[in-house]
C-alpha positions in Angstrom: 13.6 -27.6 48.4 17.1 -28.1 47.2 17.9 -28.7 43.8 21.4 -30.0 43.4 23.1 -30.0 39.6 25.4 -32.8 38.7 26.4 -31.6 35.3 26.7 -27.8 33.4 27.2 -27.1 30.1 28.6 -23.9 29.2 26.3 -21.5 26.9 28.5 -22.1 23.9 28.5 -25.5 24.2 24.7 -25.5 23.8 24.8 -22.8 20.9 26.9 -24.7 19.2 24.6 -27.9 19.9 21.8 -26.2 18.9 23.2 -24.7 15.3 23.9 -28.4 14.6 20.6 -29.4 15.1 18.7 -26.4 13.3 20.7 -26.7 10.3 18.0 -25.9 8.1 19.0 -22.3 8.0 15.9 -20.0 8.2 15.6 -20.7 11.6 19.3 -20.4 12.3 21.8 -17.6 11.7 24.1 -18.9 9.1 26.8 -20.6 11.9 27.7 -17.0 12.1 29.2 -15.6 14.7 29.2 -17.4 18.8 26.9 -15.3 20.3 
């Protein structure tokens, strides 16, 4: 089975997007330093 990766999102962009989605800061790190 072959899998072709058509798109790759860097981890830092994913982390920013997750922080944006979890604006209820009880579940985030309060927008702290990037992981």
